[in-house]
């Protein structure tokens, strides 16, 4: 939550990124990338701290929206 609380965007999710014993134990092998957009850091920080909302990259948001549409 460190990067999210500091205003980063969740840019990408990398499944099977760290398949070492430690990687599996810590995060089931999943790793993520964050991106800091200087023009949006403050708004992203507030969204996370006040509302618990994670700001997604455009591509992740599209995938998430598609997933939600399929579920309904």
Short mmCIF file of C-alpha atoms in Angstrom, two decimals:
data_model
loop_
_atom_site.label_atom_id
_atom_site.label_comp_id
_atom_site.label_asym_id
_atom_site.label_seq_id
_atom_site.Cartn_x
_atom_site.Cartn_y
_atom_site.Cartn_z
CA UNK A 1 0.00 0.00 0.00
CA UNK A 2 3.05 2.27 0.24
CA UNK A 3 3.02 3.38 -3.39
CA UNK A 4 -0.76 3.69 -3.53
CA UNK A 5 -0.81 5.85 -0.39
CA UNK A 6 1.84 8.03 -2.02
CA UNK A 7 -0.35 8.64 -5.07
CA UNK A 8 0.89 6.07 -7.56
CA UNK A 9 -1.27 4.46 -10.24
CA UNK A 10 -1.45 0.66 -10.37
CA UNK A 11 0.02 0.34 -13.86
CA UNK A 12 0.35 -3.38 -14.51
CA UNK A 13 -0.17 -6.76 -12.82
CA UNK A 14 2.46 -9.38 -13.63
CA UNK A 15 1.29 -12.92 -12.86
CA UNK A 16 4.02 -15.54 -12.51
CA UNK A 17 6.67 -12.81 -12.18
CA UNK A 18 8.53 -14.36 -9.24
CA UNK A 19 8.17 -18.11 -9.03
CA UNK A 20 10.96 -18.56 -6.51
CA UNK A 21 10.05 -20.15 -3.19
CA UNK A 22 10.17 -16.74 -1.55
CA UNK A 23 8.09 -15.11 -4.32
CA UNK A 24 5.43 -17.79 -4.03
CA UNK A 25 5.35 -17.47 -0.23
CA UNK A 26 5.17 -13.67 -0.26
CA UNK A 27 2.83 -12.91 -3.15
CA UNK A 28 1.90 -16.16 -4.89
CA UNK A 29 4.40 -15.15 -7.57
CA UNK A 30 2.52 -11.99 -8.56
CA UNK A 31 4.25 -8.62 -8.88
CA UNK A 32 2.88 -5.23 -9.89
CA UNK A 33 4.23 -2.04 -11.45
CA UNK A 34 3.32 1.43 -10.24
CA UNK A 35 3.53 4.71 -12.10
CA UNK A 36 3.67 8.19 -10.64
CA UNK A 37 1.94 10.90 -12.67
CA UNK A 38 3.05 14.19 -11.11
CA UNK A 39 -0.18 15.90 -12.20
CA UNK A 40 -2.34 13.27 -10.45
CA UNK A 41 -0.31 12.24 -7.38
CA UNK A 42 -2.28 14.36 -4.92
CA UNK A 43 -5.70 13.29 -6.24
CA UNK A 44 -4.65 9.62 -6.32
CA UNK A 45 -3.33 9.89 -2.77
CA UNK A 46 -6.61 11.38 -1.55
CA UNK A 47 -8.66 8.72 -3.36
CA UNK A 48 -6.68 5.96 -1.65
CA UNK A 49 -6.39 7.48 1.83
CA UNK A 50 -9.93 8.83 2.11
CA UNK A 51 -11.92 6.28 0.09
CA UNK A 52 -9.64 3.25 -0.18
CA UNK A 53 -9.87 3.56 -3.96
CA UNK A 54 -6.99 2.25 -6.06
CA UNK A 55 -6.44 4.26 -9.24
CA UNK A 56 -5.79 1.91 -12.17
CA UNK A 57 -3.99 2.57 -15.42
CA UNK A 58 -6.26 2.98 -18.44
CA UNK A 59 -5.48 -0.54 -19.67
CA UNK A 60 -6.16 -2.13 -16.27
CA UNK A 61 -9.36 -0.12 -15.89
CA UNK A 62 -10.57 -1.39 -19.30
CA UNK A 63 -9.82 -4.98 -18.30
CA UNK A 64 -11.56 -4.54 -14.95
CA UNK A 65 -14.62 -2.95 -16.58
CA UNK A 66 -14.77 -5.78 -19.12
CA UNK A 67 -14.57 -8.32 -16.29
CA UNK A 68 -17.41 -6.62 -14.41
CA UNK A 69 -19.55 -6.50 -17.55
CA UNK A 70 -19.08 -10.23 -18.08
CA UNK A 71 -20.06 -10.95 -14.47
CA UNK A 72 -23.41 -9.13 -14.76
#
